[in-house]
mmCIF file of C-alpha atoms in Angstrom:
data_model
loop_
_atom_site.group_PDB
_atom_site.id
_atom_site.type_symbol
_atom_site.label_atom_id
_atom_site.label_comp_id
_atom_site.label_asym_id
_atom_site.label_seq_id
_atom_site.Cartn_x
_atom_site.Cartn_y
_atom_site.Cartn_z
ATOM 1 C CA MET A 25 139.210 53.582 41.835
ATOM 2 C CA ASN A 26 138.965 57.551 40.442
ATOM 3 C CA GLU A 27 140.464 56.794 37.352
ATOM 4 C CA CYS A 28 138.066 54.305 36.781
ATOM 5 C CA ILE A 29 134.752 56.799 37.695
ATOM 6 C CA GLU A 30 136.570 59.433 35.691
ATOM 7 C CA ASN A 31 137.179 57.261 32.462
ATOM 8 C CA THR A 32 133.584 55.733 32.297
ATOM 9 C CA GLY A 33 132.364 58.271 34.242
ATOM 10 C CA PHE A 34 129.359 55.665 35.251
ATOM 11 C CA ARG A 35 128.220 55.666 39.180
ATOM 12 C CA PRO A 36 126.263 52.847 38.972
ATOM 13 C CA ARG A 37 123.077 52.887 41.322
ATOM 14 C CA ILE A 38 123.193 50.247 44.260
ATOM 15 C CA ALA A 39 120.323 49.459 45.963
ATOM 16 C CA ALA A 40 121.928 47.272 49.491
ATOM 17 C CA PHE A 41 119.543 45.602 51.965
ATOM 18 C CA PHE A 42 121.526 44.880 54.758
ATOM 19 C CA CYS A 43 120.531 43.096 58.141
ATOM 20 C CA ASN A 44 120.495 45.205 60.822
ATOM 21 C CA TRP A 45 122.280 42.729 63.344
ATOM 22 C CA CYS A 46 125.085 42.162 61.398
ATOM 23 C CA THR A 47 125.834 43.985 58.347
ATOM 24 C CA TYR A 48 124.470 47.379 58.492
ATOM 25 C CA GLY A 49 126.944 46.557 62.055
ATOM 26 C CA GLY A 50 130.300 46.087 59.807
ATOM 27 C CA ALA A 51 128.928 49.481 57.553
ATOM 28 C CA ASP A 52 128.710 51.536 60.895
ATOM 29 C CA LEU A 53 131.561 50.005 61.535
ATOM 30 C CA ALA A 54 133.300 51.042 58.426
ATOM 31 C CA GLY A 55 132.593 54.097 58.845
ATOM 32 C CA VAL A 56 133.726 54.773 62.615
ATOM 33 C CA ASN A 57 137.045 52.840 62.007
ATOM 34 C CA ARG A 58 137.280 55.746 58.716
ATOM 35 C CA LEU A 59 137.071 52.910 55.975
ATOM 36 C CA GLN A 60 137.540 54.609 52.407
ATOM 37 C CA TYR A 61 134.168 52.471 50.574
ATOM 38 C CA PRO A 62 132.376 53.843 47.599
ATOM 39 C CA ALA A 63 128.826 55.646 48.248
ATOM 40 C CA ASP A 64 127.146 54.260 45.276
ATOM 41 C CA PHE A 65 124.692 52.293 47.609
ATOM 42 C CA ARG A 66 121.321 53.026 49.127
ATOM 43 C CA VAL A 67 120.858 51.414 52.016
ATOM 44 C CA VAL A 68 117.351 49.480 53.085
ATOM 45 C CA ARG A 69 117.564 48.234 56.813
ATOM 46 C CA LEU A 70 116.052 45.038 57.245
ATOM 47 C CA PRO A 71 115.041 43.506 60.871
ATOM 48 C CA CYS A 72 116.341 40.240 59.050
ATOM 49 C CA THR A 73 117.530 39.367 55.677
ATOM 50 C CA GLY A 74 115.049 36.697 55.665
ATOM 51 C CA ARG A 75 112.426 39.610 55.763
ATOM 52 C CA MET A 76 113.570 40.733 52.546
ATOM 53 C CA ASN A 77 110.857 39.999 49.715
ATOM 54 C CA PRO A 78 111.860 39.374 46.519
ATOM 55 C CA GLU A 79 109.556 42.104 45.239
ATOM 56 C CA PHE A 80 112.090 44.366 47.063
ATOM 57 C CA VAL A 81 114.534 43.622 44.431
ATOM 58 C CA LEU A 82 112.482 43.938 41.388
ATOM 59 C CA HIS A 83 110.743 47.383 42.466
ATOM 60 C CA ALA A 84 114.427 48.131 42.740
ATOM 61 C CA PHE A 85 114.906 47.580 39.682
ATOM 62 C CA ARG A 86 111.896 48.896 38.221
ATOM 63 C CA GLN A 87 113.191 52.472 39.826
ATOM 64 C CA GLY A 88 116.521 52.391 38.013
ATOM 65 C CA ALA A 89 118.546 50.539 40.104
ATOM 66 C CA ASP A 90 121.891 48.953 38.318
ATOM 67 C CA GLY A 91 122.793 45.965 40.403
ATOM 68 C CA VAL A 92 121.174 44.723 43.827
ATOM 69 C CA TRP A 93 123.259 43.674 47.374
ATOM 70 C CA VAL A 94 121.651 41.625 49.597
ATOM 71 C CA SER A 95 123.710 41.436 52.305
ATOM 72 C CA GLY A 96 123.474 39.460 55.862
ATOM 73 C CA CYS A 97 124.749 37.225 59.345
ATOM 74 C CA HIS A 98 126.628 34.214 58.507
ATOM 75 C CA PRO A 99 125.256 31.272 58.729
ATOM 76 C CA GLY A 100 124.520 29.967 62.505
ATOM 77 C CA ASP A 101 124.702 33.658 63.479
ATOM 78 C CA CYS A 102 121.330 35.016 62.572
ATOM 79 C CA HIS A 103 119.389 36.729 64.932
ATOM 80 C CA TYR A 104 116.416 35.108 64.111
ATOM 81 C CA ILE A 105 117.755 31.650 63.960
ATOM 82 C CA ALA A 106 117.650 30.580 60.008
ATOM 83 C CA GLY A 107 116.059 34.019 58.459
ATOM 84 C CA ASN A 108 120.118 34.270 56.701
ATOM 85 C CA MET A 109 119.215 31.435 54.814
ATOM 86 C CA TYR A 110 115.697 32.109 53.723
ATOM 87 C CA ALA A 111 117.242 35.149 52.564
ATOM 88 C CA ARG A 112 120.160 32.922 50.298
ATOM 89 C CA ARG A 113 117.345 30.440 49.054
ATOM 90 C CA ARG A 114 115.153 33.485 47.695
ATOM 91 C CA PHE A 115 118.687 35.151 46.238
ATOM 92 C CA THR A 116 119.139 31.523 44.367
ATOM 93 C CA MET A 117 115.714 31.799 42.831
ATOM 94 C CA LEU A 118 115.939 35.613 41.833
ATOM 95 C CA ARG A 119 119.388 35.085 40.139
ATOM 96 C CA GLU A 120 117.836 32.713 38.102
ATOM 97 C CA LEU A 121 114.439 34.703 37.689
ATOM 98 C CA LEU A 122 116.553 37.997 36.206
ATOM 99 C CA GLU A 123 118.541 35.686 33.929
ATOM 100 C CA TYR A 124 115.041 35.021 32.253
ATOM 101 C CA ALA A 125 114.004 38.434 32.234
ATOM 102 C CA GLY A 126 117.026 39.212 30.548
ATOM 103 C CA LEU A 127 118.728 41.370 33.196
ATOM 104 C CA ASP A 128 122.468 39.740 34.305
ATOM 105 C CA PRO A 129 122.605 38.023 36.964
ATOM 106 C CA GLY A 130 125.795 39.744 38.136
ATOM 107 C CA ARG A 131 123.546 42.591 39.053
ATOM 108 C CA LEU A 132 122.838 41.047 41.792
ATOM 109 C CA HIS A 133 124.953 40.130 44.939
ATOM 110 C CA PHE A 134 124.832 38.344 48.076
ATOM 111 C CA SER A 135 126.870 38.542 52.076
ATOM 112 C CA TRP A 136 127.418 37.305 54.458
ATOM 113 C CA ILE A 137 129.418 39.939 56.876
ATOM 114 C CA SER A 138 129.442 40.085 60.708
ATOM 115 C CA SER A 139 129.059 43.692 62.761
ATOM 116 C CA ALA A 140 132.652 43.013 63.209
ATOM 117 C CA GLU A 141 133.850 42.399 59.899
ATOM 118 C CA ALA A 142 134.759 46.585 58.479
ATOM 119 C CA GLU A 143 137.515 45.703 56.133
ATOM 120 C CA LYS A 144 135.446 43.011 54.682
ATOM 121 C CA PHE A 145 132.030 44.986 54.484
ATOM 122 C CA GLN A 146 134.484 47.937 53.232
ATOM 123 C CA ARG A 147 136.735 44.744 50.716
ATOM 124 C CA THR A 148 132.634 43.567 49.385
ATOM 125 C CA ALA A 149 131.771 46.898 48.498
ATOM 126 C CA LYS A 150 133.947 48.086 46.522
ATOM 127 C CA ASP A 151 133.812 44.975 44.878
ATOM 128 C CA VAL A 152 129.722 44.889 44.263
ATOM 129 C CA ILE A 153 130.424 48.261 42.459
ATOM 130 C CA GLU A 154 133.078 47.455 40.608
ATOM 131 C CA ALA A 155 131.043 44.102 38.953
ATOM 132 C CA VAL A 156 128.570 46.441 37.971
ATOM 133 C CA ARG A 157 130.156 49.055 37.233
ATOM 134 C CA ALA A 158 132.076 46.445 34.962
ATOM 135 C CA LEU A 159 128.263 45.407 33.362
ATOM 136 C CA GLY A 160 127.362 49.306 32.521
ATOM 137 C CA PRO A 161 123.876 51.131 33.070
ATOM 138 C CA VAL A 162 121.054 49.184 32.690
ATOM 139 C CA ASP A 163 120.236 51.730 30.189
ATOM 140 C CA ALA A 164 117.115 52.125 27.556
ATOM 141 C CA ALA A 165 117.504 48.984 25.392
ATOM 142 C CA THR A 166 116.188 47.277 28.890
ATOM 143 C CA ALA A 167 112.722 48.838 28.314
ATOM 144 C CA ALA A 168 111.893 45.622 27.361
ATOM 145 C CA THR A 169 113.236 44.112 30.706
ATOM 146 C CA LYS A 170 111.386 46.266 32.910
ATOM 147 C CA THR A 171 108.307 45.041 31.078
ATOM 148 C CA MET A 172 109.081 41.165 32.405
ATOM 149 C CA VAL A 173 110.235 42.512 35.530
ATOM 150 C CA MET A 174 106.669 43.873 35.866
ATOM 151 C CA GLU A 175 105.270 40.468 34.577
ATOM 152 C CA LEU A 176 108.213 38.869 37.137
ATOM 153 C CA ARG A 177 106.437 39.935 40.006
ATOM 154 C CA LYS A 178 103.224 38.521 39.276
ATOM 155 C CA VAL A 179 104.697 35.247 39.141
ATOM 156 C CA ILE A 180 106.356 35.987 42.913
#
């Protein structure tokens, strides 16, 4: 993985929105188990992914994030019954809006990871980073996209 960073020089900035009850625990367990994964993301800890306002994602892109990762409990395991399913619906809508705004929808990732799945967290973290790295940075050429994202904010 370090070879990829050295060859491109690009380290993507990822905003990660994690459920407190599941994915955040999985990240913590990965750290306790000393599993190595990229540190190219900044975590926003949510009580539930169902509480994730779509504007959070738009704000992350406006502030220069190259990608966004949303992760919560598996279906049927949500501490708040169906919050993860609400998040999944918002995610689907957001991917369509990002494509409309001119951003590759591949910059937005969604996963379900429980607090006991440290290895899955490690794999998914690497996959998200590599997928966003392959897309390259959101650069000045996408300045129009930032304007469009601000317009989408009015729609949501």
